[in-house]
mmCIF file of C-alpha atoms and ligand atoms in Angstrom:
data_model
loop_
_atom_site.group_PDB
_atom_site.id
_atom_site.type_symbol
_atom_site.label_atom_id
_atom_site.label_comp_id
_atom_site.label_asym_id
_atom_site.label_seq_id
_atom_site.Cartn_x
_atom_site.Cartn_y
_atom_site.Cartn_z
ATOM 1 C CA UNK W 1 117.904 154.814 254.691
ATOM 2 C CA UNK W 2 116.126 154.474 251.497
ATOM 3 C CA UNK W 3 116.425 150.788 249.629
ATOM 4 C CA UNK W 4 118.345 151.665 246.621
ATOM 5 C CA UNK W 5 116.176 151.274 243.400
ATOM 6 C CA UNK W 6 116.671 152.101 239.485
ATOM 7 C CA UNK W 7 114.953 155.141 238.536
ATOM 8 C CA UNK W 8 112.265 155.005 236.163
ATOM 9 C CA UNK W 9 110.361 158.751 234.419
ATOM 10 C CA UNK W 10 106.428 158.840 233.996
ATOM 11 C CA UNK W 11 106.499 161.712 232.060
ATOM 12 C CA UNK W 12 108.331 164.480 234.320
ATOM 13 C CA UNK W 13 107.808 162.677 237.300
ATOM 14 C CA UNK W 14 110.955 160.013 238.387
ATOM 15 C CA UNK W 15 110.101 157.540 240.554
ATOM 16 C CA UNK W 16 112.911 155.381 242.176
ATOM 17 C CA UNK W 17 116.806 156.329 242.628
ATOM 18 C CA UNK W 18 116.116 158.303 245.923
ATOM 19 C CA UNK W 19 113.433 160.615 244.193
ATOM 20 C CA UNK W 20 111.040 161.840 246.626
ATOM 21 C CA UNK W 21 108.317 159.183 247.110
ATOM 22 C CA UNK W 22 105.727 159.952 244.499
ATOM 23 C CA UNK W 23 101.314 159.926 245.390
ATOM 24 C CA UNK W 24 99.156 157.987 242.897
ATOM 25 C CA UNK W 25 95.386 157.467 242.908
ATOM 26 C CA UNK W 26 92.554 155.966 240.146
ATOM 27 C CA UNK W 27 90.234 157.227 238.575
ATOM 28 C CA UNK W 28 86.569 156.085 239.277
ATOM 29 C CA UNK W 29 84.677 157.976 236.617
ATOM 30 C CA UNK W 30 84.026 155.893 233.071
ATOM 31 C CA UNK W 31 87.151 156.302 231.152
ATOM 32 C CA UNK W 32 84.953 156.774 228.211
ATOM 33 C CA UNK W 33 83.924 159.967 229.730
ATOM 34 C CA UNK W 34 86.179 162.424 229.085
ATOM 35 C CA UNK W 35 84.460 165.165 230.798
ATOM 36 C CA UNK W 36 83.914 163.219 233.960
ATOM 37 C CA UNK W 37 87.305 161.709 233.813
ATOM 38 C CA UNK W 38 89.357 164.897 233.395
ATOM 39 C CA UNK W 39 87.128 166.914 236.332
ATOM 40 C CA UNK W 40 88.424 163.573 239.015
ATOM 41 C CA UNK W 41 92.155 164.111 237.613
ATOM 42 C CA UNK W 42 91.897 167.813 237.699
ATOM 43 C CA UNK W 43 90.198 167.556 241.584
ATOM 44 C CA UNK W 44 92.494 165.171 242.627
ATOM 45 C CA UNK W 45 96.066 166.989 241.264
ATOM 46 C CA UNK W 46 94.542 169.594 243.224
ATOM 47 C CA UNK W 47 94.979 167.921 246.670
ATOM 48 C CA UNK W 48 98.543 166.477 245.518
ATOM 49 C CA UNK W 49 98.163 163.526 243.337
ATOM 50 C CA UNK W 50 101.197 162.978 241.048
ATOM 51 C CA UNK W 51 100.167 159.964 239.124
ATOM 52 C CA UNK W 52 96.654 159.128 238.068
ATOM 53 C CA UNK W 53 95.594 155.768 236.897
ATOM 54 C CA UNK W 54 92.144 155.411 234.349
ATOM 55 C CA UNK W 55 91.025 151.880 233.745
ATOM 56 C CA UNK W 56 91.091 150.959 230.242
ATOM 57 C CA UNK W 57 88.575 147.998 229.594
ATOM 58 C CA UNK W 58 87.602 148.465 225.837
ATOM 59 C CA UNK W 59 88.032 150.840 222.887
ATOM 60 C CA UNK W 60 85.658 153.426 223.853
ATOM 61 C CA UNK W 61 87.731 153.748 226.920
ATOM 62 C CA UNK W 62 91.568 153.413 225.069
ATOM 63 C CA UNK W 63 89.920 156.192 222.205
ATOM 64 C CA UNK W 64 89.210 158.640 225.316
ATOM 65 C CA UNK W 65 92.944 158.469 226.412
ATOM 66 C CA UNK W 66 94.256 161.218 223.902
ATOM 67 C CA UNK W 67 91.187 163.398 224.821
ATOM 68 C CA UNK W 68 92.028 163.255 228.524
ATOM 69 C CA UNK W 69 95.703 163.834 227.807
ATOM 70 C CA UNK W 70 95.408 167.053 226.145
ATOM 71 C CA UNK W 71 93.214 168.547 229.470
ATOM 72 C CA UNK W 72 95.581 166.755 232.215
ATOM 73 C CA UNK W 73 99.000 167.744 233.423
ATOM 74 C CA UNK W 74 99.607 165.202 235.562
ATOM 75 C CA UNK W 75 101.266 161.730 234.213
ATOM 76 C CA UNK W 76 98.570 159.559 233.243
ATOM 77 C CA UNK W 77 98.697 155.334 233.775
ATOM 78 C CA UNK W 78 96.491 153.130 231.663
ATOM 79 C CA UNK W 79 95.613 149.936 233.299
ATOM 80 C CA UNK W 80 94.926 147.249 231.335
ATOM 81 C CA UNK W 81 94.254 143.502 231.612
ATOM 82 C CA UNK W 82 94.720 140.456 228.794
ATOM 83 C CA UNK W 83 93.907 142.879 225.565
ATOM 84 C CA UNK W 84 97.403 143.509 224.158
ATOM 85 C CA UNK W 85 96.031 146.100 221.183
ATOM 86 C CA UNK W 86 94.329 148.416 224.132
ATOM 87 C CA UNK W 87 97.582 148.391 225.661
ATOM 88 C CA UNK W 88 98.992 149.659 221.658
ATOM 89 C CA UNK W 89 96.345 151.848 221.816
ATOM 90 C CA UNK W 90 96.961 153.292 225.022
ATOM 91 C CA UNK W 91 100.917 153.980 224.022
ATOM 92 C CA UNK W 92 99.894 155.234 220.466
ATOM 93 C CA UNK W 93 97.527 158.299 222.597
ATOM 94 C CA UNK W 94 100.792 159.017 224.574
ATOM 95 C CA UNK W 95 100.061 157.711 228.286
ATOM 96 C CA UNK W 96 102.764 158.195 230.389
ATOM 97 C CA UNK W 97 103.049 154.357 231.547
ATOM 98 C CA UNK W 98 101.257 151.363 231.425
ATOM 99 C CA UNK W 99 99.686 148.664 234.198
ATOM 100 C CA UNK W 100 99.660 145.761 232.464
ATOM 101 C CA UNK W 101 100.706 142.004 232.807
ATOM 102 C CA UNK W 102 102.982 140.842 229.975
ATOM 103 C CA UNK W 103 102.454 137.478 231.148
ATOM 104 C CA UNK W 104 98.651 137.713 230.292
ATOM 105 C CA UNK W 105 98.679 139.348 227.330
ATOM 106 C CA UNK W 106 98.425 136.250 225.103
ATOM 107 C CA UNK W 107 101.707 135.000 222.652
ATOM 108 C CA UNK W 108 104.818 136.109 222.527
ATOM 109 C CA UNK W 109 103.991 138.086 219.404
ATOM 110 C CA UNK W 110 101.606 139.984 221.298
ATOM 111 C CA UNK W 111 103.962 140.797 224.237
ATOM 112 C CA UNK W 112 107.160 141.664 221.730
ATOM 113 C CA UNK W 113 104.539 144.069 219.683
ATOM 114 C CA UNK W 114 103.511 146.065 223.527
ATOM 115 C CA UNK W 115 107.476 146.083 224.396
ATOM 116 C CA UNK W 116 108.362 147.769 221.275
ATOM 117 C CA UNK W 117 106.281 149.505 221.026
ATOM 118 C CA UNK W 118 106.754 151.177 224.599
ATOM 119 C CA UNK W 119 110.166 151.136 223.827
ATOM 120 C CA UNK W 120 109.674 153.443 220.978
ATOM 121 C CA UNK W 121 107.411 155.972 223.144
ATOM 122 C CA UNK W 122 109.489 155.593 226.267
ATOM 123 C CA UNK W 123 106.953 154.200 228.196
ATOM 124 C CA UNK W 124 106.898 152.825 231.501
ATOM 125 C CA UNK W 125 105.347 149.503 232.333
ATOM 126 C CA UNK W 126 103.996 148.649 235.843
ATOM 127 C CA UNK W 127 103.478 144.770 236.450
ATOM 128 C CA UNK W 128 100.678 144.668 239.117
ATOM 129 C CA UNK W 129 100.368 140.809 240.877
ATOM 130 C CA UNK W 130 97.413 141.300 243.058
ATOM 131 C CA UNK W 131 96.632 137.890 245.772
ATOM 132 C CA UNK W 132 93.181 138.101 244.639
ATOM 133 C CA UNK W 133 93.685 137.439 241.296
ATOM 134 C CA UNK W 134 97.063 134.950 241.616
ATOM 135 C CA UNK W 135 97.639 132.978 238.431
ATOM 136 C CA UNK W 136 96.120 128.905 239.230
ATOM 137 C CA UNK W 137 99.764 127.987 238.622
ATOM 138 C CA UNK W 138 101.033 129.787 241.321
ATOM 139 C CA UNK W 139 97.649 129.446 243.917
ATOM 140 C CA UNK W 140 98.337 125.629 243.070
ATOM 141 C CA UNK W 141 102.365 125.592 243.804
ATOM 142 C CA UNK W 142 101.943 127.742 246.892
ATOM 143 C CA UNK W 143 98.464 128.932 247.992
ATOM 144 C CA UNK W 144 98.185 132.401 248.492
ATOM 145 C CA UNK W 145 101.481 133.261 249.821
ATOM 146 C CA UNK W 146 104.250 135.810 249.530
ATOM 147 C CA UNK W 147 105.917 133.030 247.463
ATOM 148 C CA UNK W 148 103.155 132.968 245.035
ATOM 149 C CA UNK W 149 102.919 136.587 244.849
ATOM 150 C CA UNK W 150 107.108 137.021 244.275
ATOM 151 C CA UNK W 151 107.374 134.463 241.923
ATOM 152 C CA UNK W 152 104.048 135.864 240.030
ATOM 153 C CA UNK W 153 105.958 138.894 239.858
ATOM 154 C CA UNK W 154 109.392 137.957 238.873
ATOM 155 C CA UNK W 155 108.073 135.771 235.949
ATOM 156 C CA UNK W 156 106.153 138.937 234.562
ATOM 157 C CA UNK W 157 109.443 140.620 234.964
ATOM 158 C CA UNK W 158 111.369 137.618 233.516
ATOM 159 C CA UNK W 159 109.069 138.102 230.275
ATOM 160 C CA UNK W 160 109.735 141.753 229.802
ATOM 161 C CA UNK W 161 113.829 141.595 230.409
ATOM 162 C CA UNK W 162 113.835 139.031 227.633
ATOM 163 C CA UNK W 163 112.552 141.481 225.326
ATOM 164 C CA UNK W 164 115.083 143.885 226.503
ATOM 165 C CA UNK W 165 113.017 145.564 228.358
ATOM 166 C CA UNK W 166 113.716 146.992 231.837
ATOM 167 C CA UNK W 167 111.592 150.446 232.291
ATOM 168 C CA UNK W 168 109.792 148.652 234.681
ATOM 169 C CA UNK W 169 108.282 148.914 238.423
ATOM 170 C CA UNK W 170 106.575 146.175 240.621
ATOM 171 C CA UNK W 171 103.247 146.048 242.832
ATOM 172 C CA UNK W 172 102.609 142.745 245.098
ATOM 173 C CA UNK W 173 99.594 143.852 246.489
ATOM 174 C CA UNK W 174 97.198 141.842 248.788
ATOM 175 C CA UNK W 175 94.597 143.087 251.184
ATOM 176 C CA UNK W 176 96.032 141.154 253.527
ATOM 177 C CA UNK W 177 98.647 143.777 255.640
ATOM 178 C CA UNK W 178 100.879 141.123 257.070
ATOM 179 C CA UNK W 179 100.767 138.991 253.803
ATOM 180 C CA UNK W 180 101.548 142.479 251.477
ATOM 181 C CA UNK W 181 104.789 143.711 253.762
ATOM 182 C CA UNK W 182 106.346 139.888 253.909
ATOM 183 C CA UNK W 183 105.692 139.887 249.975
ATOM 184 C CA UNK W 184 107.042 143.857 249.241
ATOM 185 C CA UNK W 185 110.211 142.260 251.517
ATOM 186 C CA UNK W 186 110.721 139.735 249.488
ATOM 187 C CA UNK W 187 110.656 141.269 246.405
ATOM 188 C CA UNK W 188 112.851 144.153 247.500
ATOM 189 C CA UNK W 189 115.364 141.664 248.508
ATOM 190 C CA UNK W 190 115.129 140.301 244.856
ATOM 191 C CA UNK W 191 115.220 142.826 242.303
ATOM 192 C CA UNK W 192 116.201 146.758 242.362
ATOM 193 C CA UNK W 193 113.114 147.865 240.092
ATOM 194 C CA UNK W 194 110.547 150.637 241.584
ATOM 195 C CA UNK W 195 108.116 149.223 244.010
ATOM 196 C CA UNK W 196 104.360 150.419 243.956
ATOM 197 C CA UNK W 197 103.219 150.082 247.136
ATOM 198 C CA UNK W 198 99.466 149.685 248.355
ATOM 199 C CA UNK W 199 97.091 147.388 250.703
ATOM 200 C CA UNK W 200 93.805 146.600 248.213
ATOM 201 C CA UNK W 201 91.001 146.208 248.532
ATOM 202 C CA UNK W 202 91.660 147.861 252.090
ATOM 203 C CA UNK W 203 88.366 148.545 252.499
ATOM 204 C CA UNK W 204 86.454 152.101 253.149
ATOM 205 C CA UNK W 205 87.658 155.507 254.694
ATOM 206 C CA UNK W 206 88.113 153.615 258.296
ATOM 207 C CA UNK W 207 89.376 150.095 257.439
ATOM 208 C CA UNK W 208 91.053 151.216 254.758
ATOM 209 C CA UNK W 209 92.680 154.420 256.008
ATOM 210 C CA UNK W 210 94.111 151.561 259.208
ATOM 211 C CA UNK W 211 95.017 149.237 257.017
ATOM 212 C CA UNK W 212 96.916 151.368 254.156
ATOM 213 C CA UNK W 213 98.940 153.221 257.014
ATOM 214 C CA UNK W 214 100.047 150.497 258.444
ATOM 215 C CA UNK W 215 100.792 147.986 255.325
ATOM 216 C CA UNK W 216 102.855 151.143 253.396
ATOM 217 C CA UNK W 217 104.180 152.800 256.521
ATOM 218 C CA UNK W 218 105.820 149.625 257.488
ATOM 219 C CA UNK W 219 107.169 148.919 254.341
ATOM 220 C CA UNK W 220 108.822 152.659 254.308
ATOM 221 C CA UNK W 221 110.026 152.544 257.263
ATOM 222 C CA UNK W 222 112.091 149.683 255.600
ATOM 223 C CA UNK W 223 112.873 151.969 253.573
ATOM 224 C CA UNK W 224 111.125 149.667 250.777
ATOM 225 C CA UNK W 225 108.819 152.192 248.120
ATOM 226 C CA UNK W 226 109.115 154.315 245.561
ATOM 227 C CA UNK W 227 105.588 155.425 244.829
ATOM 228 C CA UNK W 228 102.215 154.934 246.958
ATOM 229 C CA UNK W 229 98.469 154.738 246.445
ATOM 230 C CA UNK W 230 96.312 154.024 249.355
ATOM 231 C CA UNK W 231 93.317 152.314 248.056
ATOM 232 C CA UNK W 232 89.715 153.430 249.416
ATOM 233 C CA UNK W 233 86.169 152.146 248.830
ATOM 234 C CA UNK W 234 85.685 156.311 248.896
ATOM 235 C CA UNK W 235 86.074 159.418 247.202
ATOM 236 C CA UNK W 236 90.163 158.949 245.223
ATOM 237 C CA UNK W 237 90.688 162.471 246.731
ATOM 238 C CA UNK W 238 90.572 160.831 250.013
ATOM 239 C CA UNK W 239 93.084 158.418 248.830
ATOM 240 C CA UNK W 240 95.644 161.236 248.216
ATOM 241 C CA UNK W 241 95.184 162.915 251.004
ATOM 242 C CA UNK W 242 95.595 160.077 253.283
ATOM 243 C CA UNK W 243 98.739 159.042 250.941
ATOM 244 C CA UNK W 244 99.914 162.548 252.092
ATOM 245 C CA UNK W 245 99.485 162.176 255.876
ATOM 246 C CA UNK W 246 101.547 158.972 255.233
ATOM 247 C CA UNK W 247 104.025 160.552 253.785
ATOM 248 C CA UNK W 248 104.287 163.676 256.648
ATOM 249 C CA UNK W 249 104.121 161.230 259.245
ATOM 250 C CA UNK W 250 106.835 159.277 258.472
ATOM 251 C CA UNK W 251 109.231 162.697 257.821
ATOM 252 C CA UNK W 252 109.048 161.667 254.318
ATOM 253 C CA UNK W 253 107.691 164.783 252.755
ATOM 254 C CA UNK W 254 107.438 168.449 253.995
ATOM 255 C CA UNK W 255 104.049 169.844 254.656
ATOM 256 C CA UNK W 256 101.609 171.105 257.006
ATOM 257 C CA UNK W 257 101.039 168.973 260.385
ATOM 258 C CA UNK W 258 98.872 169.293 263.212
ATOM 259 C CA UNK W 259 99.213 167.553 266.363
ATOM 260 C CA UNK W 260 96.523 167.499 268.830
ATOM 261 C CA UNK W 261 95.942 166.040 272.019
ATOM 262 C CA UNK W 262 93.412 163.111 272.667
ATOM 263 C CA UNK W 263 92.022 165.050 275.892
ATOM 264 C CA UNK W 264 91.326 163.724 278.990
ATOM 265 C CA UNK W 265 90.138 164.706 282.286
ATOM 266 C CA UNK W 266 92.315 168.032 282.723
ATOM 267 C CA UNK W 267 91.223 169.292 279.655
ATOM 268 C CA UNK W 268 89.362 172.502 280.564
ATOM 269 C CA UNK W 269 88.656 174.044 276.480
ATOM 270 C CA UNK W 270 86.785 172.363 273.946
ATOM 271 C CA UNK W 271 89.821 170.643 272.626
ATOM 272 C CA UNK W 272 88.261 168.457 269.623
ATOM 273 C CA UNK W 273 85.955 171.532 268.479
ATOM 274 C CA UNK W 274 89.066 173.801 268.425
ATOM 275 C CA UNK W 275 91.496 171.206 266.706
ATOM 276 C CA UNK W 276 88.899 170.677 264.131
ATOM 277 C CA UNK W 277 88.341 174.761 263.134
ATOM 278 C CA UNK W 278 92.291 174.783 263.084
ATOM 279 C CA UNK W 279 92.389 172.041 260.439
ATOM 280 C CA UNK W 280 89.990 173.874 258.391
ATOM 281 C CA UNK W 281 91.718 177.026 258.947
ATOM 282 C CA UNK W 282 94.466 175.887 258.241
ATOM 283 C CA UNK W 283 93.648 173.834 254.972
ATOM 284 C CA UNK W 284 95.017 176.033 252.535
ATOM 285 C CA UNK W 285 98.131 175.955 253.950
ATOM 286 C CA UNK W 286 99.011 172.134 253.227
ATOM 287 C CA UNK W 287 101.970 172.671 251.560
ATOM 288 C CA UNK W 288 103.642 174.633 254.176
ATOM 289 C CA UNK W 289 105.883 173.149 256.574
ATOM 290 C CA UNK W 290 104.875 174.148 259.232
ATOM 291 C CA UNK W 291 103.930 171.677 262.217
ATOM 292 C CA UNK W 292 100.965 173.419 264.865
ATOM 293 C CA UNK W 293 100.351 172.090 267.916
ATOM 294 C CA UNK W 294 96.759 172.008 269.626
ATOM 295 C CA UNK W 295 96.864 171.081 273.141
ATOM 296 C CA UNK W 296 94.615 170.464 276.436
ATOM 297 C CA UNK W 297 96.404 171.542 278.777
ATOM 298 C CA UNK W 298 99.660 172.362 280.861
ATOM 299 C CA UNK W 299 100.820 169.152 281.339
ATOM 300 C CA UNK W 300 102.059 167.876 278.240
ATOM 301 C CA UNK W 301 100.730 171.118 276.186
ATOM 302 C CA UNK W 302 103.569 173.530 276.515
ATOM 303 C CA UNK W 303 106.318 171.506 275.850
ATOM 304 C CA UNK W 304 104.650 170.036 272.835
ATOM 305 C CA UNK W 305 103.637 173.154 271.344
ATOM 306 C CA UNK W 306 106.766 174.928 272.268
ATOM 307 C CA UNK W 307 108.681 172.452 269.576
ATOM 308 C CA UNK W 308 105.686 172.934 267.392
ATOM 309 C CA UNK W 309 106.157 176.275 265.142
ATOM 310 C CA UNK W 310 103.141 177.459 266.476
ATOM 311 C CA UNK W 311 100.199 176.324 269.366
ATOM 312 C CA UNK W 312 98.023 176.319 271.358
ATOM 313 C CA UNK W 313 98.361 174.635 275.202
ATOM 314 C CA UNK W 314 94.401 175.108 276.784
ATOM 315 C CA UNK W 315 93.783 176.579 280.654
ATOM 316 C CA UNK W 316 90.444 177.209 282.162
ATOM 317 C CA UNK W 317 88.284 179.124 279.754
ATOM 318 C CA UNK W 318 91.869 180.137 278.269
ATOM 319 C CA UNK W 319 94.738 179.286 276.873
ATOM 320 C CA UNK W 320 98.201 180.089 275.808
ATOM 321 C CA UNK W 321 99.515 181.147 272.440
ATOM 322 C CA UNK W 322 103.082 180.025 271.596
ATOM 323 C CA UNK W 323 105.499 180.637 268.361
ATOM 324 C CA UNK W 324 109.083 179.523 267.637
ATOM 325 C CA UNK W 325 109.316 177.818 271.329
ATOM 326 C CA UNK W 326 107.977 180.783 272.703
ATOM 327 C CA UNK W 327 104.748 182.115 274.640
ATOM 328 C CA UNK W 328 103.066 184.851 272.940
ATOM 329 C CA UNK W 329 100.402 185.530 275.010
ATOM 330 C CA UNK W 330 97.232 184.513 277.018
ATOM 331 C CA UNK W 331 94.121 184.384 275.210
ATOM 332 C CA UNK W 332 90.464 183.620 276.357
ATOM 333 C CA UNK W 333 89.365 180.578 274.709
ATOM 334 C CA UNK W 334 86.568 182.262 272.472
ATOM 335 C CA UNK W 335 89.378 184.132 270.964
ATOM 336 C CA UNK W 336 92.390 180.998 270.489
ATOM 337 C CA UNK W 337 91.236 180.175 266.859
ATOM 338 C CA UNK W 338 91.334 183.893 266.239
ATOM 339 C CA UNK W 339 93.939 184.506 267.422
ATOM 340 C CA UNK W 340 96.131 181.086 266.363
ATOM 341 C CA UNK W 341 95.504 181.698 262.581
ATOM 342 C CA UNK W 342 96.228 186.097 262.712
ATOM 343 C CA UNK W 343 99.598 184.552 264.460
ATOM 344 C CA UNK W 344 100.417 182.455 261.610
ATOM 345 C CA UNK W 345 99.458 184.204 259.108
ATOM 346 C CA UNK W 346 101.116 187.406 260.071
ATOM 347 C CA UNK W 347 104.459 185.468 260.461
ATOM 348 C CA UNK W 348 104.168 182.889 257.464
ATOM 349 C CA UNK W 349 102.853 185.991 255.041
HETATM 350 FE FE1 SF4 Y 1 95.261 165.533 278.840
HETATM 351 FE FE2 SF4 Y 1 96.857 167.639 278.777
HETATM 352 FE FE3 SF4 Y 1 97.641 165.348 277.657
HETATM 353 FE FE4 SF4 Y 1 95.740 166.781 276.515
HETATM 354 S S1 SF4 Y 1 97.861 167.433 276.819
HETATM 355 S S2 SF4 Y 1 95.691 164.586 276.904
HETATM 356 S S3 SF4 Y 1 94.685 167.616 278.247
HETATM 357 S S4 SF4 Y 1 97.272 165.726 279.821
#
């Protein structure tokens, strides 16, 4: 069971009110570089992002925004800290939400002048509280705490409902996992807006892949999120694609899966070499679901890749072929990749 939120729209895409659980990543090129900055959105809708965020620090980078817009298809986020005309700039050129912090943005003249005019344009506004960059207010009242983070939050959201505004959805983040789940609890248990959800600062492809999993799996497994981004000190394409294997695992999102074995000592085929050609083979198949099973051996292999749609269970120097529950035939291990992929791709066209 999903936590029941209010839906907001980034463009086409709805996040919140039971829509399917939407992938977001940033963009690490220059903003200012249009070129750059439209070849990352274009590679990284490729591989399944929904959402991509460009950081807007200055005018070079808010005067890019239209640019970018007319190449991308995707909904595009500005994120922006204290300047409150970047953020008018970045509605005027038609982004399709905004990451900003009301509460930052100087007097209430400047806050009243971003709400309308994302009022008039329809657009979106993420508040982002982030324990690494806690207001002194709250660090002093509570340390870095969920507390601190929650109430940090809410008073951003406080600001924005007095203007009448309320096309809004929340990040707590922290790179702290246990301190980023109590704080996403809290919140959830406080307002119905559209959570973000993400670990930062996580750390690289390792750390960070650990981390992200477990910090937004828990929290969906609540059944607390409307929208992801796993944060990476890597490639942003990684960050989608792990946000994807998130999202499979937990049966929240159709789509290609392989299981595989670890091995151990019955394992009589070169398990990790084979499970690694099947992943490649298999690649262009991602949005297929379709779940393929590459196992060791006898033991736990058939039964496994019986429920699988299609695998592999390893003998000696051999190995079985199985489809819909069902073996297909014997195969000598040279020939299982072969084999594996002409079975699946005869049956899934
Ligand atoms: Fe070992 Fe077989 Fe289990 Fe693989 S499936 S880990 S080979 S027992």
């Amino acid at each position: 069971m999903r936590n029941k939120s209010r839906q907001i729209r980034l463009g086409d895409l709805l996040i919140g009110g039971g829509s399917p659980i939407s992938i977001q990543s940033m963009c690490t090129t220059d903003t200012s570089d249009v070129l750059a900055t439209v070849a990352q959105i274009k590679e990284l809708e490729q591989v399944g992002c929904q959402v991509a965020r460009v950081a807007v620090p200055d005018v070079p980078a808010g005067d890019a925004l239209a640019k970018i817009l007319r190449e991308v298809s995707i909904p595009l986020v500005a994120d922006i800290h204290f300047d409150y005309r970047l953020a008018l700039q970045a509605i005027a050129a038609g982004v399709q939400g905004l990451r900003i912090n009301p509460g930052n943005i100087g007097s209430d003249t400047n806050v009243q002048k971003v709400v309308a005019a994302a009022k008039d344009y329809k657009t979106p506004i993420r508040i982002g509280v982030n324990a690494g960059s806690l207001d002194k207010k709250w660090l002093t009242k509570y340390g870095v705490s969920a507390q601190a983070l929650v109430e940090s939050a809410l008073e951003h959201v406080a600001i924005l409902e007095r203007c009448g505004f309320e096309q809004i959805k929340i990040s707590v983040k922290a790179s702290s996992v246990p301190l980023m789940v109590e704080s996403y609890r809290s919140l959830a248990q406080k307002v119905d807006y559209p959570l973000h959800l993400g670990v930062t600062e996580a750390g690289d492809d390792y750390a960070g892949l650990i981390k992200s999993s477990m910090g937004i799996g828990a929290l969906l497994l609540d059944g607390i999120g409307d929208t992801i981004r796993v944060s990476l000190t890597a490639n942003p394409v990684q960050e989608v694609l792990a946000g994807k294997e998130i999202l499979k695992g937990l049966g929240l999102r159709k789509g290609l899966q392989i299981v595989s074995c670890p091995t151990c000592g019955r394992t009589k085929i070169d398990l990790i070499g084979l499970a690694k050609k099947v992943k490649e083979a298999l690649s262009a198949y991602q949005e297929l679901d379709m779940k393929v099973a590459v196992m060791g051996c006898i033991v736990n292999g058939p039964q496994e890749a019986k429920e699988a749609d299609y695998g592999v269970a390893g003998g000696v120097n051999e190995g079985l072929l199985f489809a819909k529950g069902k073996i297909v035939k014997k195969v000598p291990e040279a020939e299982l990749l072969c084999e594996l992929i002409k079975l699946i791709e005869q049956r899934e066209g």
